[in-house]
mmCIF file of C-alpha atoms in Angstrom:
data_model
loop_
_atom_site.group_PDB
_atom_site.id
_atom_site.type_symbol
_atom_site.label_atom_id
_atom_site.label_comp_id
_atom_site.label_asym_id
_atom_site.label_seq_id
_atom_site.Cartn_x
_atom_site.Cartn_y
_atom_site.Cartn_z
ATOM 1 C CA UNK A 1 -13.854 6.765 6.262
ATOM 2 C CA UNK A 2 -11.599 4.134 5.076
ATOM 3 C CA UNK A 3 -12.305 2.221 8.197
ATOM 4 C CA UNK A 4 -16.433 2.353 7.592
ATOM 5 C CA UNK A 5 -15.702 1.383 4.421
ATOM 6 C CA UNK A 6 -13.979 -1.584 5.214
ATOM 7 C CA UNK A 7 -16.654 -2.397 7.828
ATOM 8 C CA UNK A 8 -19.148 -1.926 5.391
ATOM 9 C CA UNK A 9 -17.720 -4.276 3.046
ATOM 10 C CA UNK A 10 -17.356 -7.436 5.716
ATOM 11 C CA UNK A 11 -21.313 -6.730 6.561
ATOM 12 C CA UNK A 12 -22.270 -7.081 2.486
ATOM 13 C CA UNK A 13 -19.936 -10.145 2.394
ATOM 14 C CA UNK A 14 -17.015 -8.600 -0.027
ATOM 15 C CA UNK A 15 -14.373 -8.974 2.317
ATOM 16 C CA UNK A 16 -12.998 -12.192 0.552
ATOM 17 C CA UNK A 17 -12.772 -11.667 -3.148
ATOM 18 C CA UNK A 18 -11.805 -13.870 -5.594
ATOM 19 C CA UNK A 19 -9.534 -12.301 -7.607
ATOM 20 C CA UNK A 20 -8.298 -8.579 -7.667
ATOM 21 C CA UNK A 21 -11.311 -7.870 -10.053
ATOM 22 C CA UNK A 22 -13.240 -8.780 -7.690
ATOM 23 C CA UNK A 23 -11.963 -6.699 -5.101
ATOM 24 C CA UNK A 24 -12.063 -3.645 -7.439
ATOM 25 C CA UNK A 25 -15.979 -4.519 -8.076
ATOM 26 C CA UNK A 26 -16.089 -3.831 -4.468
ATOM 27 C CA UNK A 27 -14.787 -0.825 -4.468
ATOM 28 C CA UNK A 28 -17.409 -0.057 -7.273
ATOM 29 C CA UNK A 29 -20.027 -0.500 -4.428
ATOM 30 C CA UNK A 30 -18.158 1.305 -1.852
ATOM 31 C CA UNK A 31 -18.129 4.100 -4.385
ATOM 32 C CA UNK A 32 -22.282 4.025 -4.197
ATOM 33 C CA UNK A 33 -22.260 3.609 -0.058
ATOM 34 C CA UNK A 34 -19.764 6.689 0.219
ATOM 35 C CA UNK A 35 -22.214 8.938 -1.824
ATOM 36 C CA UNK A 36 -25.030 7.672 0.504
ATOM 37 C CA UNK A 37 -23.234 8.816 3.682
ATOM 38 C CA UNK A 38 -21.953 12.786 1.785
ATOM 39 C CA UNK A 39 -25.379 13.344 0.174
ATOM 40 C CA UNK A 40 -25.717 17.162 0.009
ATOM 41 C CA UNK A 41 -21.970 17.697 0.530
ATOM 42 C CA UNK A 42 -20.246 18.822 -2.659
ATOM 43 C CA UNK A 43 -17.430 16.160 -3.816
ATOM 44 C CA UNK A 44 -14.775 18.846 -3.231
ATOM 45 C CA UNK A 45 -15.773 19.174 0.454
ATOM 46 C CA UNK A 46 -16.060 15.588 1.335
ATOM 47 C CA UNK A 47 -13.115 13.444 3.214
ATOM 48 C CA UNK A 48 -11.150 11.262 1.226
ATOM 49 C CA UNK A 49 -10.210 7.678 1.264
ATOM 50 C CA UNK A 50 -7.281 5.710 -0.581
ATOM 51 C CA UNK A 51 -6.743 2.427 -0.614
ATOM 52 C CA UNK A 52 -3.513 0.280 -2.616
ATOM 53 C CA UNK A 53 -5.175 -2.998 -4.032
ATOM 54 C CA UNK A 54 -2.944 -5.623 -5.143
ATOM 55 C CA UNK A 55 -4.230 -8.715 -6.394
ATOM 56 C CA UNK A 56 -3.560 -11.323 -9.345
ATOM 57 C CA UNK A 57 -6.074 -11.660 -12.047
ATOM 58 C CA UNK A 58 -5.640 -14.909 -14.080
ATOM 59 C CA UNK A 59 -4.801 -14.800 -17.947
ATOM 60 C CA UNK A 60 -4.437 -17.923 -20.443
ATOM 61 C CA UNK A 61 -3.791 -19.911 -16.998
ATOM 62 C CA UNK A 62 -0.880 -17.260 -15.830
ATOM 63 C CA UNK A 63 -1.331 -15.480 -12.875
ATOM 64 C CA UNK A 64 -0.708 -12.001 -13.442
ATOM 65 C CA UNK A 65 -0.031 -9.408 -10.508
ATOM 66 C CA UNK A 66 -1.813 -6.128 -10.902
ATOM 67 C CA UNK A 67 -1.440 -3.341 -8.260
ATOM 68 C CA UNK A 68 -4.442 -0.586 -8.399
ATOM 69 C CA UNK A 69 -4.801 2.907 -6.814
ATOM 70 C CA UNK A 70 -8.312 3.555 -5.668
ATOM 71 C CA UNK A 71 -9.617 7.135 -4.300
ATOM 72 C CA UNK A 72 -13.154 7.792 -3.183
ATOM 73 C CA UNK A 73 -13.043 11.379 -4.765
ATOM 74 C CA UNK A 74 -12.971 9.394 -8.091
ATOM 75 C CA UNK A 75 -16.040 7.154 -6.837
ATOM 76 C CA UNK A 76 -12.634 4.524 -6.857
ATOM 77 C CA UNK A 77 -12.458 4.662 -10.187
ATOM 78 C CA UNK A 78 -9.475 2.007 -11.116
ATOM 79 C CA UNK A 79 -5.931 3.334 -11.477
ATOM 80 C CA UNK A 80 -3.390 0.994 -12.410
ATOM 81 C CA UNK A 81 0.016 1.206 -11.525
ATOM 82 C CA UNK A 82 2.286 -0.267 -14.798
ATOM 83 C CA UNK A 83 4.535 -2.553 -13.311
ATOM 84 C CA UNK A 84 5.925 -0.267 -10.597
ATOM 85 C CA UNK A 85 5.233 0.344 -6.744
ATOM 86 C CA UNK A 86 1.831 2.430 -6.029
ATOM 87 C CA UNK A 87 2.280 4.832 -3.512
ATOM 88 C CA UNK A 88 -0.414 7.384 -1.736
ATOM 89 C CA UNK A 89 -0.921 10.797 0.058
ATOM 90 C CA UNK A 90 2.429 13.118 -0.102
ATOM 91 C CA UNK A 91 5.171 10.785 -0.819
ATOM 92 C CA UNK A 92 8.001 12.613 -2.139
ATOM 93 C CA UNK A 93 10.458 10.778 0.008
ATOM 94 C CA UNK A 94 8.902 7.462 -0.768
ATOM 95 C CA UNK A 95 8.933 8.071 -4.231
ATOM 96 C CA UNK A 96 12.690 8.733 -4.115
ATOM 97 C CA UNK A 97 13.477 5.992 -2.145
ATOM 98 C CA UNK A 98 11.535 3.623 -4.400
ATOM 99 C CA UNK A 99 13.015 5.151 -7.638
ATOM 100 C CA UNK A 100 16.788 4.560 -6.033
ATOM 101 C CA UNK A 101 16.260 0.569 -4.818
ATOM 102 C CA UNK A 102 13.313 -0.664 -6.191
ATOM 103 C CA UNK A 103 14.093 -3.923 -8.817
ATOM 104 C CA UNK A 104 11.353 -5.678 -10.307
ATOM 105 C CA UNK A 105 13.575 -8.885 -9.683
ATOM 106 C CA UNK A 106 13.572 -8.371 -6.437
ATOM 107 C CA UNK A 107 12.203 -11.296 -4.133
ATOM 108 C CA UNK A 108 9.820 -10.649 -1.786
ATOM 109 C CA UNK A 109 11.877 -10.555 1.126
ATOM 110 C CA UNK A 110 13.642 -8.214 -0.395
ATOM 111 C CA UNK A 111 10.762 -5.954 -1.523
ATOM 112 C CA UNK A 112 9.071 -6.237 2.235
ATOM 113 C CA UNK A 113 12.375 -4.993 3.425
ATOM 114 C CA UNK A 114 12.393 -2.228 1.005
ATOM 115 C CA UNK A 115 8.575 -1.504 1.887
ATOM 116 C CA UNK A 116 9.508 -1.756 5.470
ATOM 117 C CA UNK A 117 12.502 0.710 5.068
ATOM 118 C CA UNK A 118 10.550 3.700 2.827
ATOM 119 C CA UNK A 119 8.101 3.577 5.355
ATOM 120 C CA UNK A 120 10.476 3.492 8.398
ATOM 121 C CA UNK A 121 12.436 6.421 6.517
ATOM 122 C CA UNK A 122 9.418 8.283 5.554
ATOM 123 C CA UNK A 123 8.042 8.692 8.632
ATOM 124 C CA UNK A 124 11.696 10.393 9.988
ATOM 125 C CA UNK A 125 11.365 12.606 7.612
ATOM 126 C CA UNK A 126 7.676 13.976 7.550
ATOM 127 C CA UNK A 127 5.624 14.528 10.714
ATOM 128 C CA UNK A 128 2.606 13.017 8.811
ATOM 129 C CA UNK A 129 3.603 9.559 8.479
ATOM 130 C CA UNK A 130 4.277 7.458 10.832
ATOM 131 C CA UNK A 131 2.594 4.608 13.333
ATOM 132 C CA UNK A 132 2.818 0.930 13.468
ATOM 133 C CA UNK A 133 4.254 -0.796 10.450
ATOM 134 C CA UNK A 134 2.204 -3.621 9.037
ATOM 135 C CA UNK A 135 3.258 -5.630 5.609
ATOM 136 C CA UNK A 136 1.355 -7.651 3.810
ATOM 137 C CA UNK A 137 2.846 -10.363 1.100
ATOM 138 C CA UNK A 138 0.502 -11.292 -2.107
ATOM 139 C CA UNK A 139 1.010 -13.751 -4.015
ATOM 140 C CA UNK A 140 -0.983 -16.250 -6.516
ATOM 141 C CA UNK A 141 -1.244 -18.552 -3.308
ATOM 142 C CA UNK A 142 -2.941 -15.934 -1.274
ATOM 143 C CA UNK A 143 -2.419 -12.393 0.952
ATOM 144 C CA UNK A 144 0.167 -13.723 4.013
ATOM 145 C CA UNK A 145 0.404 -10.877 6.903
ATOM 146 C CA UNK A 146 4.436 -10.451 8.014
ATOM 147 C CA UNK A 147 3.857 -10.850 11.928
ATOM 148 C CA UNK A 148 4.659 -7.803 14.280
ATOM 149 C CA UNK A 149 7.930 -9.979 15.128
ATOM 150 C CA UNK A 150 8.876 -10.148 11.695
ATOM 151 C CA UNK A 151 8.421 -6.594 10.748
ATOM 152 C CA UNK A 152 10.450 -5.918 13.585
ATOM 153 C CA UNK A 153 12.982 -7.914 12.686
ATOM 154 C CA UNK A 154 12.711 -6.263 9.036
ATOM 155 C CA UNK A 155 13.194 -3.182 11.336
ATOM 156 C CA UNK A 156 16.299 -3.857 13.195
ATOM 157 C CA UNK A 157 18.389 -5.519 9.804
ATOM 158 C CA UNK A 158 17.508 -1.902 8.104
ATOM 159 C CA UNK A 159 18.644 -0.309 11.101
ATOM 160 C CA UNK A 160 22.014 -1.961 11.328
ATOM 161 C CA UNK A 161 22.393 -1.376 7.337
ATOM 162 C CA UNK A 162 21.570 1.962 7.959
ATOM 163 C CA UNK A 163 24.606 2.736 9.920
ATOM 164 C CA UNK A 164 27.039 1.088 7.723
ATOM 165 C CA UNK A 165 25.836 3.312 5.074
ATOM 166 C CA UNK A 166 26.181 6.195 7.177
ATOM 167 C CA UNK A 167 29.640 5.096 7.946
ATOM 168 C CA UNK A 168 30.852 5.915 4.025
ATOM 169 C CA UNK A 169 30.235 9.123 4.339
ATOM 170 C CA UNK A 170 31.545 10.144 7.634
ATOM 171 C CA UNK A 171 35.047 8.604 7.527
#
């Protein structure tokens, strides 16, 4: 579903939003296309999407980053996340790795490193996550996709720090 929706957005021309309000206006119409396709089907009963938008929305001249959880059982109503990762589906160990390293100070390096590492880690421990990484950075100059190089290189430094930390507790 999230796929058709996506599709479905590039043929009514939303795929390149101004601004994150923008993109959640899209959603808006998504909302109306996803009812069109489950007509009949109670909301309960019908597949679900979720998609983590991040964006900038410009204030008094500041850009302003804003990070919003949208679900199509809640017609993707808008849920802002308050200045702290959004995560979706069952993340338990996500959500504990976050809690332990995340810093909002962090550069963005750093935080696709992080990203690259809960996911990474994740996916070891549940049988539900896991495929190819991709990372994305935003930023007030635009959305800048990590090549499969980089991530992999993201993947091999959190390997090796991996097995130092590993080495603290078994000596």
């Amino acid at each position: 579903m999230a796929l058709a929706i996506i599709d479905e957005f590039g043929r009514q021309g939303l795929n390149q939003p101004q601004d994150v309000d923008a993109a959640v206006a899209a959603f808006a119409q998504a909302a109306i296309w996803s009812d069109n396709w489950y007509r009949g089907i109670p909301t309960a009963q019908r597949p679900g999407a979720l998609f983590i938008l991040g964006g900038y929305r410009t204030v008094g001249g500041q850009s302003v980053p804003l990070v919003f959880l949208l679900n199509s059982n809640t017609a993707f109503a808008p849920q802002l996340a308050n200045a702290y990762p959004m995560m979706a589906g069952v993340p338990q160990y996500a959500v504990y790795l976050s809690h332990r390293y995340y810093d909002p100070s962090m550069s963005g390096d750093n935080a696709a490193a992080l990203a690259e590492y809960v996911i990474s880690e994740t996916a070891s421990q549940d049988p539900k996550v896991g495929g190819p990484v991709k990372i994305a950075k935003v930023t007030p100059q635009g959305y800048q996709e990590l090549t499969d190089a980089q991530v992999k290189a993201l993947q091999r430094r959190n390997q090796t720090l991996n097995k130092k930390l590993k080495t603290f507790f078994t000596k």
